[in-house]
Coordinates of N, CA and C in Angstrom, one line a residue:
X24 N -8.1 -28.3 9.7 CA -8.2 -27.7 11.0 C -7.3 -28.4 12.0
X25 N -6.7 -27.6 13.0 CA -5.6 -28.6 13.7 C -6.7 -29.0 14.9
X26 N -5.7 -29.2 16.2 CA -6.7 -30.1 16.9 C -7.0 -29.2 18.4
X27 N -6.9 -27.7 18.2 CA -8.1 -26.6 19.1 C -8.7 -26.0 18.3
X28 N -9.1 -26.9 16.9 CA -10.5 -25.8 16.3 C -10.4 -25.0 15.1
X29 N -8.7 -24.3 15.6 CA -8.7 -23.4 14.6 C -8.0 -23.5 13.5
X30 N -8.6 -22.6 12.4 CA -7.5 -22.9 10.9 C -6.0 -22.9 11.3
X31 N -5.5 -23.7 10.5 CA -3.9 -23.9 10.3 C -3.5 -22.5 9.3
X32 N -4.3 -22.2 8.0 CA -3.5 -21.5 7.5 C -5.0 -19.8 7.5
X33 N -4.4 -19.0 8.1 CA -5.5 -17.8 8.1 C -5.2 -17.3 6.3
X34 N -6.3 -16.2 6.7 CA -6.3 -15.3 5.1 C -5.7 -14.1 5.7
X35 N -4.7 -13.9 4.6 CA -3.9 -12.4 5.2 C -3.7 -11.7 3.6
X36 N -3.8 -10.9 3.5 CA -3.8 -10.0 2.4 C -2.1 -9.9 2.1
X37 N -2.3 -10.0 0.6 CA -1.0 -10.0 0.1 C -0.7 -9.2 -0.9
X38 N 0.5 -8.5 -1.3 CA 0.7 -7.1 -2.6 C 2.2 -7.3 -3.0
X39 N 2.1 -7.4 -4.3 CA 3.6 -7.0 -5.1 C 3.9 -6.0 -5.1
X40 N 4.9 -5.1 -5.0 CA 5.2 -4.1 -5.5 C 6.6 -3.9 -5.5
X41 N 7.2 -2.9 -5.3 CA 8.3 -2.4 -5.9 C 9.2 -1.5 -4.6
X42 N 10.4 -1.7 -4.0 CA 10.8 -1.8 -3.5 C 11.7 0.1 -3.3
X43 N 11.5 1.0 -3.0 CA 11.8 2.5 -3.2 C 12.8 3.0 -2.1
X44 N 12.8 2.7 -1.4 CA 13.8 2.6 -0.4 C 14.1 1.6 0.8
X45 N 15.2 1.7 1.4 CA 16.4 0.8 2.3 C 17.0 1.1 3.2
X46 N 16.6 2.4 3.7 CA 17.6 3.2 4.6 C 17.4 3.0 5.7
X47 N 16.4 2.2 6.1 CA 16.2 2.1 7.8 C 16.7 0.2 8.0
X48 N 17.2 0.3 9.1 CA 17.8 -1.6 9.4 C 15.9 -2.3 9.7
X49 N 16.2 -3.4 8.6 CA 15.2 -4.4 8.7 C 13.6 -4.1 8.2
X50 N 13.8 -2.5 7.7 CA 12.9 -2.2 7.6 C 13.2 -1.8 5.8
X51 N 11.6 -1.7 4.5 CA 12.0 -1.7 3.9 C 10.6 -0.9 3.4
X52 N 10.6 0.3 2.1 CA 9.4 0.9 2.0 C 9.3 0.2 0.6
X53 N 8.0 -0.1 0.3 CA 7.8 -0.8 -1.0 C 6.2 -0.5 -1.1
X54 N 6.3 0.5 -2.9 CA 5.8 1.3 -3.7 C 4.7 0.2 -4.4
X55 N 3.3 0.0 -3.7 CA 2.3 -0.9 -4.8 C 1.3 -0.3 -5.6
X56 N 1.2 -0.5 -7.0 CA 0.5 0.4 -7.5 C -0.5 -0.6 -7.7
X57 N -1.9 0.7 -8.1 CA -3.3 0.0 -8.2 C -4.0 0.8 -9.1
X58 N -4.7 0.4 -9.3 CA -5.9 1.1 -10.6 C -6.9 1.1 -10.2
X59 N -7.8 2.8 -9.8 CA -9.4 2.3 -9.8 C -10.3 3.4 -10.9
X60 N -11.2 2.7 -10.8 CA -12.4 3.5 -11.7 C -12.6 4.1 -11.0
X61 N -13.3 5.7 -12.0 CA -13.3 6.8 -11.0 C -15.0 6.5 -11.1
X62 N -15.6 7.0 -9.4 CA -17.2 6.2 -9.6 C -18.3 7.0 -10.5
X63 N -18.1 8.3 -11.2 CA -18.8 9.0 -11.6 C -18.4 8.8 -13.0
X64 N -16.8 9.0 -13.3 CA -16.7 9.5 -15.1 C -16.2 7.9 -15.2
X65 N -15.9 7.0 -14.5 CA -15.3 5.6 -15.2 C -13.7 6.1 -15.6
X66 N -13.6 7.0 -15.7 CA -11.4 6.9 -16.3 C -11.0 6.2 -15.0
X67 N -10.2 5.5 -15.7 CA -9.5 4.5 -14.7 C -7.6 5.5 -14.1
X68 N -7.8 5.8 -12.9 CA -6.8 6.1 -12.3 C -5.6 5.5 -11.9
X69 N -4.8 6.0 -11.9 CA -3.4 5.3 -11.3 C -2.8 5.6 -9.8
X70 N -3.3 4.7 -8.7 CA -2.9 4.9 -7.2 C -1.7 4.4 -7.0
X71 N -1.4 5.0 -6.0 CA 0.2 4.2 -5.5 C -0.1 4.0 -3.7
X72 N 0.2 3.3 -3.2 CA 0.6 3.2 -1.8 C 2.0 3.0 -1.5
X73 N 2.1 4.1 -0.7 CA 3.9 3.1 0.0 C 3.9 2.9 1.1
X74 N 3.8 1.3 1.5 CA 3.6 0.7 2.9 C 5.2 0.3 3.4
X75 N 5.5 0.0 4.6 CA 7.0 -0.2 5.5 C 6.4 -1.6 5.5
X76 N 7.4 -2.6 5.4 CA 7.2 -3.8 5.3 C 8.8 -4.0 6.3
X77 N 8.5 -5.6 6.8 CA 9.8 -6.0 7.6 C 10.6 -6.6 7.0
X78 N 11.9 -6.5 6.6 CA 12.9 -7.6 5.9 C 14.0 -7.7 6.9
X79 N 13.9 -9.4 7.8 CA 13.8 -9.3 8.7 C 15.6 -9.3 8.0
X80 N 16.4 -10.1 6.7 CA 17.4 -10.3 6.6 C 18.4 -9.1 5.6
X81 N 17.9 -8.0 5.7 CA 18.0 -6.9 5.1 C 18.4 -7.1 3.6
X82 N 17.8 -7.9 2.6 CA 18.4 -8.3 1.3 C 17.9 -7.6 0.2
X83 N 16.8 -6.8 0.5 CA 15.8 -5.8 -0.6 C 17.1 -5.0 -0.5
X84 N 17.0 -4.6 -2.2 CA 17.9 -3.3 -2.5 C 16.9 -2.7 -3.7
X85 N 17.1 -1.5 -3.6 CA 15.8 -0.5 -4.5 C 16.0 -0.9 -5.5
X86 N 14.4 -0.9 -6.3 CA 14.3 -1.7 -7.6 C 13.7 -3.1 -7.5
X87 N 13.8 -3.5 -6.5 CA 13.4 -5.0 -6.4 C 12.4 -5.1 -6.4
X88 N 11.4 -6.3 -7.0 CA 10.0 -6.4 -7.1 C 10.0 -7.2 -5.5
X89 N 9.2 -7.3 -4.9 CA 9.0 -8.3 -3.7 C 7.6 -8.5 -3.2
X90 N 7.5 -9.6 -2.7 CA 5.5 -10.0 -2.5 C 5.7 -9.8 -0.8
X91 N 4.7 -9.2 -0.5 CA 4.5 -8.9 1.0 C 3.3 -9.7 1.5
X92 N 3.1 -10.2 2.7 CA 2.1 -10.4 3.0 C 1.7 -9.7 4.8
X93 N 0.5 -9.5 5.0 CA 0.2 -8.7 6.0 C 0.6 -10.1 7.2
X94 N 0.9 -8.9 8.2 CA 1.4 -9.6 9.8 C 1.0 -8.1 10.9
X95 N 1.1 -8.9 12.4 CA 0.6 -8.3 13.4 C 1.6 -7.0 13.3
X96 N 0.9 -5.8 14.2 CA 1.7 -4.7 13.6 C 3.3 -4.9 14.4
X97 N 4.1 -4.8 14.1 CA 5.3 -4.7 14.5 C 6.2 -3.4 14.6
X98 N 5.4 -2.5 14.3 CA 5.6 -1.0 15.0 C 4.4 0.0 14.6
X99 N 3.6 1.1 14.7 CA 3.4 2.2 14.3 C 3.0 2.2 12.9
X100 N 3.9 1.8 12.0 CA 3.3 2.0 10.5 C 4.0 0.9 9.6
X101 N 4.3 -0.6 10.2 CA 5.0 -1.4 9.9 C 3.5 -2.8 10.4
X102 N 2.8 -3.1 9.1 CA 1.8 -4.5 9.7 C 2.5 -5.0 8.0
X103 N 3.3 -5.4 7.6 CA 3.6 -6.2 6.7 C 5.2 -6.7 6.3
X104 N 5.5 -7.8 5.8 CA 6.6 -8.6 6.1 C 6.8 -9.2 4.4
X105 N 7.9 -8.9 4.1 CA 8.3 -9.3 2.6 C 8.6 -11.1 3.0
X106 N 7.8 -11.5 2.2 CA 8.2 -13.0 2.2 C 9.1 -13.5 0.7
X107 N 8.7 -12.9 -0.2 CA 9.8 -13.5 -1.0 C 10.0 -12.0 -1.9
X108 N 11.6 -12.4 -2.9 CA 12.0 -11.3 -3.6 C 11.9 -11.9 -5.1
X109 N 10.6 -11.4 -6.0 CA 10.2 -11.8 -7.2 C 11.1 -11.7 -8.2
X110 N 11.8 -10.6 -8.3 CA 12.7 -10.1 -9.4 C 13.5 -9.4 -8.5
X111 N 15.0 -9.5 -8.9 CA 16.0 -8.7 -8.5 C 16.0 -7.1 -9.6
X112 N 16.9 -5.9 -9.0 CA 16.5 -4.9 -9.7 C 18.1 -5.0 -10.7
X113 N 17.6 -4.6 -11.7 CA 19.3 -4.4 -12.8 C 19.9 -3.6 -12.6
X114 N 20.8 -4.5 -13.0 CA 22.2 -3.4 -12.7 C 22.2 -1.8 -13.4
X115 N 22.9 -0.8 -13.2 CA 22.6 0.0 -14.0 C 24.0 0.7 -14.3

């Protein structure tokens, strides 16, 4: 704890996913998929979300794996901020 009380480091929710488009400045849309059990038959489904995340130094290029973590909202449909790029995407 620092020295008014409060935690140094908060809990903010964090997602890997996959990087699907680039076209807006600093902004970057990135594709995280999930799996849930369906609550009646149990088949396990395949979800996707695609959340706007902030790259504040525009380096994501599609394809790229990248870990986001949640931040205050910074516009309308943008509360997350790529902190690091896991995998770059291959060449093709």
């Amino acid at each position: 704890m620092s020295e008014n009380g409060r935690q140094d480091q908060t809990h903010r929710r964090g997602f890997v996913g996959e990087v699907v488009s680039n076209k807006m400045q600093k902004t970057v849309v990135v594709m995280v998929k999930r799996f849930v059990r369906h609550h009646r038959y149990g088949k396990v489904l395949r979800r996707v979300t695609r959340l706007k995340a902030h790259d504040e130094k525009s380096e994501c290029q599609i394809g790229d794996r990248v870990r986001l973590v949640e931040t205050r909202p910074l516009s309308k449909d943008k509360h997350f901020r790529v902190v690091q790029i896991v995998e770059k995407a291959r060449a093709r």
